[in-house]
XYZ file of C-alpha atoms in Angstrom:
571
model
C 85.322 96.206 93.665
C 83.326 99.310 94.951
C 81.918 102.419 93.215
C 83.348 105.696 93.606
C 81.737 109.125 92.313
C 83.418 112.692 93.065
C 82.145 116.093 92.057
C 84.494 118.674 92.662
C 83.716 122.704 92.391
C 79.881 122.396 91.672
C 78.305 125.562 91.352
C 75.164 124.842 93.732
C 76.200 122.853 96.913
C 72.513 123.108 98.580
C 70.623 120.204 99.900
C 69.264 119.877 96.349
C 72.618 119.058 94.892
C 73.407 116.632 97.644
C 70.354 114.886 96.954
C 71.254 114.278 93.665
C 75.044 113.239 94.130
C 73.266 110.593 96.423
C 70.738 109.540 93.848
C 73.433 109.364 91.103
C 75.698 107.273 93.562
C 72.998 104.817 93.938
C 73.546 103.915 90.416
C 77.013 102.466 91.057
C 75.430 100.334 94.236
C 75.734 97.161 92.705
C 79.446 97.671 92.713
C 79.429 98.218 96.115
C 76.085 96.838 98.109
C 77.842 96.695 101.551
C 77.872 100.462 102.493
C 77.358 103.760 101.404
C 79.638 106.967 102.235
C 79.518 110.320 101.559
C 82.012 113.358 102.142
C 81.025 116.917 101.448
C 83.368 119.922 101.945
C 82.273 122.958 100.747
C 81.417 122.396 97.061
C 83.200 118.878 96.565
C 81.709 115.809 97.440
C 83.041 112.267 97.436
C 80.665 109.555 97.497
C 81.661 105.531 97.815
C 79.645 102.610 97.491
C 81.518 99.733 99.137
C 82.122 96.107 98.093
C 83.959 94.813 101.642
C 86.976 92.251 100.688
C 89.587 93.406 103.370
C 88.544 94.583 106.860
C 84.856 94.287 106.055
C 84.176 95.740 109.672
C 86.212 98.761 110.102
C 87.152 99.862 106.764
C 84.260 101.882 105.425
C 84.885 104.556 103.062
C 85.869 107.783 102.193
C 88.878 107.307 104.319
C 90.855 109.915 106.004
C 94.341 111.001 107.355
C 94.716 111.842 110.938
C 93.330 115.130 111.361
C 90.687 114.412 107.981
C 92.392 117.226 105.866
C 92.685 114.724 103.249
C 90.201 112.691 102.216
C 90.155 109.760 99.568
C 87.536 107.617 97.956
C 89.150 104.439 96.307
C 87.909 101.563 94.287
C 90.240 98.611 94.189
C 92.905 96.677 96.167
C 96.739 97.690 97.279
C 98.563 94.335 97.886
C 101.606 96.060 99.102
C 99.737 97.896 101.804
C 101.563 96.183 104.902
C 105.079 96.868 103.266
C 103.693 100.688 102.858
C 102.388 100.926 106.329
C 106.083 100.346 107.224
C 107.690 103.227 105.641
C 104.604 105.215 107.428
C 105.026 104.261 111.050
C 105.102 108.149 112.235
C 101.093 108.183 111.043
C 98.041 106.686 112.656
C 96.270 104.327 110.980
C 92.013 104.131 111.678
C 91.406 101.261 110.097
C 92.712 97.788 108.427
C 91.558 99.022 105.159
C 94.603 98.218 102.219
C 93.703 101.687 100.565
C 93.895 103.790 103.827
C 97.639 104.053 102.897
C 96.819 106.421 99.891
C 96.008 109.138 102.189
C 98.807 108.708 104.559
C 101.406 108.554 101.195
C 99.560 111.890 99.968
C 100.808 113.400 103.193
C 104.254 111.974 103.178
C 105.069 112.201 99.460
C 102.938 114.754 98.031
C 101.522 113.705 94.384
C 103.939 111.574 93.427
C 103.634 108.724 95.535
C 101.207 106.585 92.642
C 104.011 104.310 91.290
C 104.477 102.958 94.874
C 101.147 101.336 95.111
C 100.819 97.539 93.849
C 97.466 96.704 92.987
C 94.507 98.082 91.047
C 92.911 100.941 91.898
C 90.951 104.048 90.776
C 90.779 106.903 93.592
C 89.887 110.650 93.859
C 91.824 112.528 96.832
C 90.977 115.790 98.209
C 93.135 118.093 100.134
C 90.791 120.469 102.101
C 93.975 122.561 103.068
C 93.819 124.189 99.978
C 91.037 122.403 98.132
C 93.016 120.718 95.466
C 92.509 117.118 94.412
C 94.219 114.338 92.505
C 92.682 111.617 90.723
C 94.521 108.401 89.390
C 93.816 105.146 87.698
C 96.024 101.992 87.921
C 98.608 101.073 85.300
C 96.726 98.641 83.064
C 92.953 100.135 83.771
C 92.196 97.128 85.825
C 89.209 99.268 87.564
C 87.169 101.330 85.195
C 87.392 105.053 85.601
C 85.338 108.147 84.062
C 86.239 111.661 83.876
C 83.420 114.336 82.975
C 82.832 118.388 82.960
C 80.022 120.168 83.796
C 78.861 123.572 82.409
C 79.123 124.856 85.786
C 82.621 124.486 85.863
C 82.598 121.491 87.903
C 84.750 118.272 87.340
C 83.388 114.761 87.996
C 84.920 111.497 88.305
C 82.887 108.104 88.566
C 83.574 104.433 88.365
C 80.741 104.071 85.616
C 79.807 106.662 83.202
C 75.954 105.890 84.027
C 76.627 108.285 86.923
C 78.093 111.021 85.371
C 76.509 110.717 82.198
C 73.081 112.929 82.640
C 74.939 115.397 84.220
C 78.528 116.298 82.358
C 78.623 118.176 78.980
C 81.336 116.115 78.206
C 83.225 113.072 79.524
C 85.515 110.222 78.644
C 87.736 107.239 79.926
C 89.986 108.149 82.290
C 93.516 107.040 80.952
C 95.076 104.203 82.539
C 98.513 104.929 84.453
C 97.873 108.598 84.416
C 96.819 110.853 87.280
C 95.002 114.184 87.230
C 96.095 117.287 89.599
C 93.638 120.147 89.735
C 97.059 122.441 90.541
C 98.111 122.045 86.881
C 94.924 121.117 85.360
C 96.396 118.479 83.218
C 96.722 114.509 83.062
C 100.395 113.328 83.438
C 101.143 109.697 82.920
C 102.711 108.103 86.356
C 103.181 104.603 84.824
C 106.394 104.450 82.547
C 107.560 100.935 82.531
C 110.412 100.137 79.815
C 107.832 98.308 77.603
C 105.747 101.064 76.921
C 107.978 102.646 74.580
C 107.832 99.537 72.039
C 111.615 99.336 71.666
C 112.441 95.461 71.207
C 113.824 93.901 74.353
C 116.719 91.406 74.424
C 116.620 89.529 78.074
C 117.069 85.672 77.487
C 114.149 83.641 78.336
C 114.405 82.253 81.906
C 111.612 79.833 82.604
C 111.959 80.062 86.130
C 112.210 83.522 86.724
C 109.002 83.733 84.579
C 107.291 81.069 86.589
C 108.312 82.628 89.908
C 106.970 86.159 89.022
C 103.447 84.518 87.969
C 103.359 82.703 91.473
C 104.275 85.928 93.099
C 101.324 87.688 91.335
C 98.641 84.873 92.213
C 99.651 84.597 95.566
C 99.538 88.200 96.618
C 96.124 88.473 95.246
C 94.774 85.755 97.927
C 94.669 88.728 100.396
C 90.947 88.694 101.374
C 88.678 88.532 104.397
C 85.709 86.869 102.243
C 84.837 83.742 100.290
C 86.838 83.502 97.270
C 87.432 81.500 94.187
C 88.883 81.180 90.524
C 86.953 81.574 87.416
C 88.171 78.315 85.234
C 87.414 77.781 81.666
C 89.698 74.831 81.396
C 92.063 76.487 78.788
C 95.700 77.444 79.687
C 95.660 80.888 81.334
C 92.618 80.300 83.949
C 94.216 76.649 84.695
C 97.662 77.948 85.686
C 95.824 80.762 88.008
C 93.870 77.717 89.786
C 96.811 75.849 89.601
C 98.926 78.052 91.398
C 96.205 79.152 93.549
C 95.452 75.533 94.760
C 99.001 75.042 95.159
C 99.698 78.024 97.734
C 96.112 78.532 99.291
C 97.124 76.065 102.084
C 99.900 78.357 103.518
C 98.062 81.622 102.662
C 96.165 83.897 105.726
C 93.013 83.126 103.667
C 92.883 79.604 104.301
C 92.885 80.167 108.093
C 89.659 81.737 107.666
C 87.829 79.775 104.286
C 89.855 76.454 104.241
C 92.210 75.188 102.251
C 90.139 73.616 99.201
C 89.980 75.932 96.230
C 86.762 76.930 95.288
C 86.509 76.730 91.150
C 83.462 78.168 88.578
C 82.614 77.608 85.070
C 79.775 78.443 82.543
C 78.537 77.226 79.302
C 76.121 75.584 77.255
C 75.676 71.990 77.942
C 78.016 70.245 76.113
C 80.485 72.979 75.306
C 84.255 72.825 75.361
C 84.290 74.883 78.228
C 82.730 72.855 80.522
C 84.349 69.587 79.946
C 88.053 71.091 79.984
C 87.438 72.651 83.135
C 85.812 69.668 84.956
C 88.850 67.751 84.002
C 91.353 70.437 85.272
C 89.312 70.931 88.507
C 89.311 66.892 89.160
C 93.072 67.010 88.690
C 93.604 69.889 91.052
C 91.275 68.686 93.575
C 89.271 71.802 93.835
C 85.601 72.214 94.992
C 84.145 72.789 91.326
C 80.813 74.673 90.475
C 79.254 73.998 87.057
C 77.009 76.669 85.898
C 74.823 76.303 82.414
C 72.931 78.972 80.581
C 71.090 78.504 77.337
C 71.185 80.840 73.969
C 67.764 82.139 74.846
C 68.888 83.093 78.769
C 71.822 84.772 77.290
C 69.992 86.569 74.735
C 67.476 87.797 77.285
C 70.152 89.101 79.550
C 71.800 91.404 76.212
C 70.171 94.559 77.314
C 71.138 94.183 81.282
C 74.561 93.342 79.821
C 74.966 96.535 77.818
C 73.715 98.543 80.762
C 76.368 97.220 83.095
C 79.506 97.148 80.743
C 78.827 100.494 78.915
C 80.107 99.181 75.351
C 78.763 98.236 71.989
C 81.995 96.328 70.983
C 80.893 92.977 69.836
C 83.576 90.689 71.223
C 83.149 92.215 74.720
C 79.377 91.428 74.586
C 79.710 88.043 73.497
C 82.051 87.657 76.210
C 80.449 89.449 79.021
C 76.877 87.727 78.904
C 78.164 84.306 80.120
C 80.520 86.138 82.593
C 77.605 88.099 84.003
C 75.257 85.180 84.258
C 78.153 83.385 86.097
C 78.752 85.693 88.699
C 75.289 86.431 89.545
C 75.309 82.215 90.294
C 78.702 83.121 92.469
C 77.439 85.716 94.451
C 74.118 83.628 95.317
C 76.705 81.035 96.966
C 78.279 83.724 99.128
C 81.250 84.368 96.917
C 82.692 87.973 96.853
C 85.953 87.780 94.909
C 87.380 85.581 92.336
C 90.465 85.360 90.317
C 90.710 85.459 86.801
C 93.060 84.633 83.405
C 92.435 87.992 81.364
C 95.688 89.619 80.371
C 97.615 86.575 79.129
C 96.960 86.808 75.630
C 97.468 90.126 75.071
C 101.447 89.718 76.894
C 102.440 86.509 75.114
C 100.730 86.809 71.623
C 98.143 84.111 72.297
C 95.741 84.828 70.145
C 95.363 83.183 66.867
C 96.269 85.910 64.403
C 99.487 85.898 66.095
C 100.771 82.915 63.802
C 100.938 85.420 60.892
C 103.068 88.082 62.804
C 105.985 88.697 59.668
C 108.769 89.207 62.505
C 109.707 89.465 65.847
C 109.318 93.368 65.916
C 106.055 93.328 64.938
C 104.799 90.790 67.026
C 106.142 92.498 70.206
C 105.027 96.079 69.185
C 101.277 94.354 68.565
C 101.486 92.695 72.081
C 102.316 96.455 73.357
C 99.278 98.036 71.396
C 96.994 95.173 73.200
C 98.177 95.898 76.514
C 97.597 99.758 76.369
C 93.711 98.983 75.234
C 93.085 96.405 77.466
C 91.247 99.130 79.472
C 88.939 99.142 76.589
C 88.160 95.440 76.036
C 88.971 92.709 78.543
C 89.851 94.793 81.481
C 86.097 96.191 80.916
C 84.550 93.262 80.430
C 86.090 91.179 83.728
C 85.571 94.428 86.376
C 81.999 95.289 85.276
C 80.507 91.758 84.163
C 81.294 90.691 87.910
C 80.444 94.082 89.491
C 76.924 93.963 88.154
C 76.536 91.546 91.148
C 78.753 92.805 93.537
C 81.883 90.438 92.621
C 85.216 91.875 92.538
C 87.718 90.207 89.676
C 91.452 89.936 90.255
C 93.890 89.571 87.405
C 97.253 87.968 88.364
C 98.560 88.285 84.793
C 98.271 92.058 85.120
C 100.278 92.490 87.917
C 102.696 95.322 87.492
C 105.908 93.395 88.217
C 104.961 90.150 86.066
C 104.320 92.268 83.215
C 107.717 93.826 83.376
C 109.303 90.524 83.486
C 107.415 88.996 80.717
C 107.663 92.413 78.202
C 111.408 92.405 78.908
C 111.708 88.776 77.102
C 113.217 88.748 73.663
C 110.064 88.413 71.438
C 111.782 85.884 69.357
C 110.756 83.436 72.024
C 107.197 84.395 71.891
C 107.078 83.928 68.100
C 105.057 80.897 66.809
C 107.312 78.506 65.461
C 105.738 75.299 64.141
C 109.067 74.231 62.954
C 110.671 74.086 66.634
C 107.312 72.600 68.256
C 106.048 76.209 69.444
C 102.538 76.801 69.582
C 100.974 80.170 70.981
C 102.251 81.208 74.262
C 104.651 78.408 74.289
C 107.111 80.382 76.824
C 104.358 80.463 79.459
C 103.442 76.801 78.954
C 107.337 75.648 79.088
C 107.604 77.606 82.145
C 105.036 75.628 83.847
C 105.847 72.194 82.277
C 107.295 70.501 85.188
C 108.060 66.706 85.110
C 108.709 66.260 88.715
C 105.907 68.380 90.207
C 103.360 68.774 87.348
C 100.722 71.885 87.534
C 98.488 70.674 84.879
C 98.088 67.858 82.636
C 100.514 67.847 79.382
C 97.408 68.231 77.139
C 95.891 71.113 78.800
C 99.005 72.738 79.282
C 99.647 72.270 75.264
C 95.820 73.279 74.194
C 95.133 75.561 71.752
C 93.571 78.966 72.536
C 89.726 79.626 72.326
C 87.976 82.826 73.047
C 85.746 82.835 76.058
C 82.839 83.487 73.728
C 83.685 80.466 71.569
C 84.533 78.415 74.376
C 81.449 78.572 76.173
C 79.750 76.765 73.411
C 79.970 77.599 69.412
C 76.097 77.916 69.182
C 76.225 80.895 71.361
C 77.678 83.335 68.957
C 75.356 81.654 66.154
C 72.517 82.126 68.556
C 73.332 85.999 68.892
C 73.714 86.391 64.990
C 70.716 84.862 64.325
C 68.372 86.877 66.711
C 70.381 90.198 65.318
C 69.112 89.142 62.011
C 65.448 88.818 63.038
C 65.733 92.391 64.624
C 67.795 94.234 62.150
C 66.672 94.099 58.631
C 69.007 94.430 55.482
C 67.357 98.030 54.667
C 67.887 99.076 58.546
C 71.877 97.906 58.104
C 71.871 99.759 54.907
C 71.449 102.948 56.131
C 73.669 102.645 59.103
C 76.439 105.086 58.124
C 73.544 107.948 58.188
C 72.154 106.767 61.578
C 75.351 105.959 63.138
C 78.244 107.927 61.210
C 80.561 107.610 64.358
C 81.706 103.822 64.446
C 79.591 102.828 62.210
C 78.377 99.418 62.693
C 79.056 96.891 59.530
C 77.092 94.060 60.945
C 73.347 93.150 61.976
C 74.813 91.912 65.279
C 76.966 94.916 65.883
C 73.822 97.142 64.603
C 71.625 95.485 67.492
C 73.984 96.221 70.142
C 74.516 99.943 69.404
C 70.657 100.559 69.385
C 70.594 99.046 72.846
C 73.556 101.190 74.208
C 72.179 104.425 72.381
C 68.998 103.857 74.006
C 71.140 103.773 77.482
C 73.710 106.686 76.601
C 72.387 108.497 73.850
C 75.287 110.972 73.735
C 78.428 111.777 71.568
C 80.822 111.568 74.619
C 79.112 108.017 75.557
C 79.440 106.809 72.014
C 83.258 107.957 71.629
C 84.226 105.986 74.906
C 84.178 102.904 72.801
C 86.816 102.150 70.358
C 86.184 101.295 66.671
C 88.131 100.130 63.346
C 88.713 96.704 61.666
C 89.618 93.549 63.519
C 89.944 89.759 62.862
C 90.350 87.707 66.001
C 90.657 90.416 68.441
C 93.715 91.908 66.574
C 94.151 95.822 66.429
C 93.410 97.360 63.163
C 97.447 97.374 62.272
C 97.781 93.557 62.990
C 94.643 93.094 59.901
C 97.606 93.914 57.642
C 99.364 90.778 58.054
C 97.265 88.801 56.041
C 95.472 90.137 53.029
C 92.449 87.540 53.365
C 91.664 88.871 56.834
C 90.378 92.002 55.140
C 87.335 90.118 53.374
C 86.994 88.251 57.217
C 86.576 90.748 59.812
C 85.070 88.942 62.470
C 86.216 89.148 66.046
C 85.669 85.490 66.861
C 88.836 83.366 67.477
C 87.549 81.118 64.698
C 87.686 83.901 62.022
C 91.894 83.238 61.900
C 91.291 80.904 59.321
C 93.862 78.014 58.493
C 94.798 78.596 61.861
C 92.502 77.123 64.518
C 91.897 73.355 64.429
C 88.334 73.842 64.211
C 87.661 76.655 61.844
C 84.611 77.868 60.566
C 83.761 75.070 57.919
C 84.306 72.202 60.601
C 82.806 74.539 63.583
C 79.605 74.624 62.034
C 79.249 71.050 61.590
C 80.287 70.314 65.170
C 78.331 72.230 68.252
C 79.175 69.628 70.239
C 82.503 69.462 72.272
C 84.134 66.295 70.322
C 85.685 68.436 67.619
C 86.953 71.433 69.962
C 90.011 72.057 72.017
C 88.392 74.541 74.350
C 89.147 77.941 75.663
C 91.936 79.364 77.684
C 91.286 82.868 79.333
């Protein structure tokens, strides 16, 4: 991951303003500690903080076309850049960077090239020939991007809102799958897959097609010139990522530089479900496994820094971001700069426990569509910013564009949780990798029940957060919450505590409006809360809140903070 900042049409383009752009760009240096770049053309500035993953020696940004009339600052990875270069043989490339193709594709195809990109990206491109510019964000919003407006008529773009919040009158999260063109002055959606309309698909389930699509998604993400590994919680999703990566690593270019033994990483409280399960999977796959521990107090001490980096006050996101933030620091200390992670599977396959209550396949499918569309506000934001805080890049194969198309075209009847047919959540994914001849994972891991990351790192983590918040926020303070925070009013002491920290760092209406709100149970959308009348009385974002579904629902969990009763985590 890198950090980008672009300011277009700024009123004062003096040296004072240039110094201000450099100062703001430095706020993103954690995202890209390897190099800083700045391009200035009249009243337009494109700044870049680089984390070098592909072509570390010559791929510094901003990047240009042949005569430097087109300049682009990019955060992300373009996995099909070699295929795209084949279509651009008349162009002269200056670097080996995967992102340089963007400048040349614009020259060749104009603004309509974005759908040709296979990867995760946010970029701003300036065409100095007519001083026009475009900005775009990847299909799902894996990489963050914000857009803002200054009182002087300037338009701003940044990877994190901390780089523009002080200088923009208004700003917002740039919508995923969209492009902004200065020529039209409008945002338009470039990503229009069949599933986006939420019409119910009817393609029969084919386990081999699904398996091959996921393997392809993992393999293409092994594109790297630096050390890497896999975040392994021991649950289904991360274990499948590790299994496929381990299986195909020896044949990849990365193995020539870094060897064919995969590195895996896990964090948790001592005795937590994740640590035990991850160790078992790592032993089975023969990975070089790194296990990290943290205490509840260490997590609490990091909360303020976590909220500054992830830029949200959403309770679930903060609970899960804190262990990931602590783990990323340890990973970076080992010299690793890129990791594969398992985000996105639960949204695509209906893996959250509340999906057990889906009344029919239509509502099941529509909820998965809603969940994917909002990933950029939750799990993508967490995975990207928790790791980027320490200069580590997270790649998410489940959110591969082609894999999503395959998985979301399957008749949702196959995704429904059917105990009468022996189908637990995400059965079609489990079944696709249930290979008797050449097993990917042990059966009990393959068919292990879902846990959210913040639960799996150790149940006492969430209880510890709640206890700490109760000490900080009195009943009287919470009673006045609707007056202090009329927008997205916090309903719990934990939520109130996080909100006060967020407001200290980002005290504007625009900032608080970038965070979603509304009722939720076990990570559901507000619409899915209607599936069970009892949930409206138990609006807790933890997976354990799906009472009667989880094998260790709240009553049992309170009695067992050790791992013996729990089934662990699948992220």
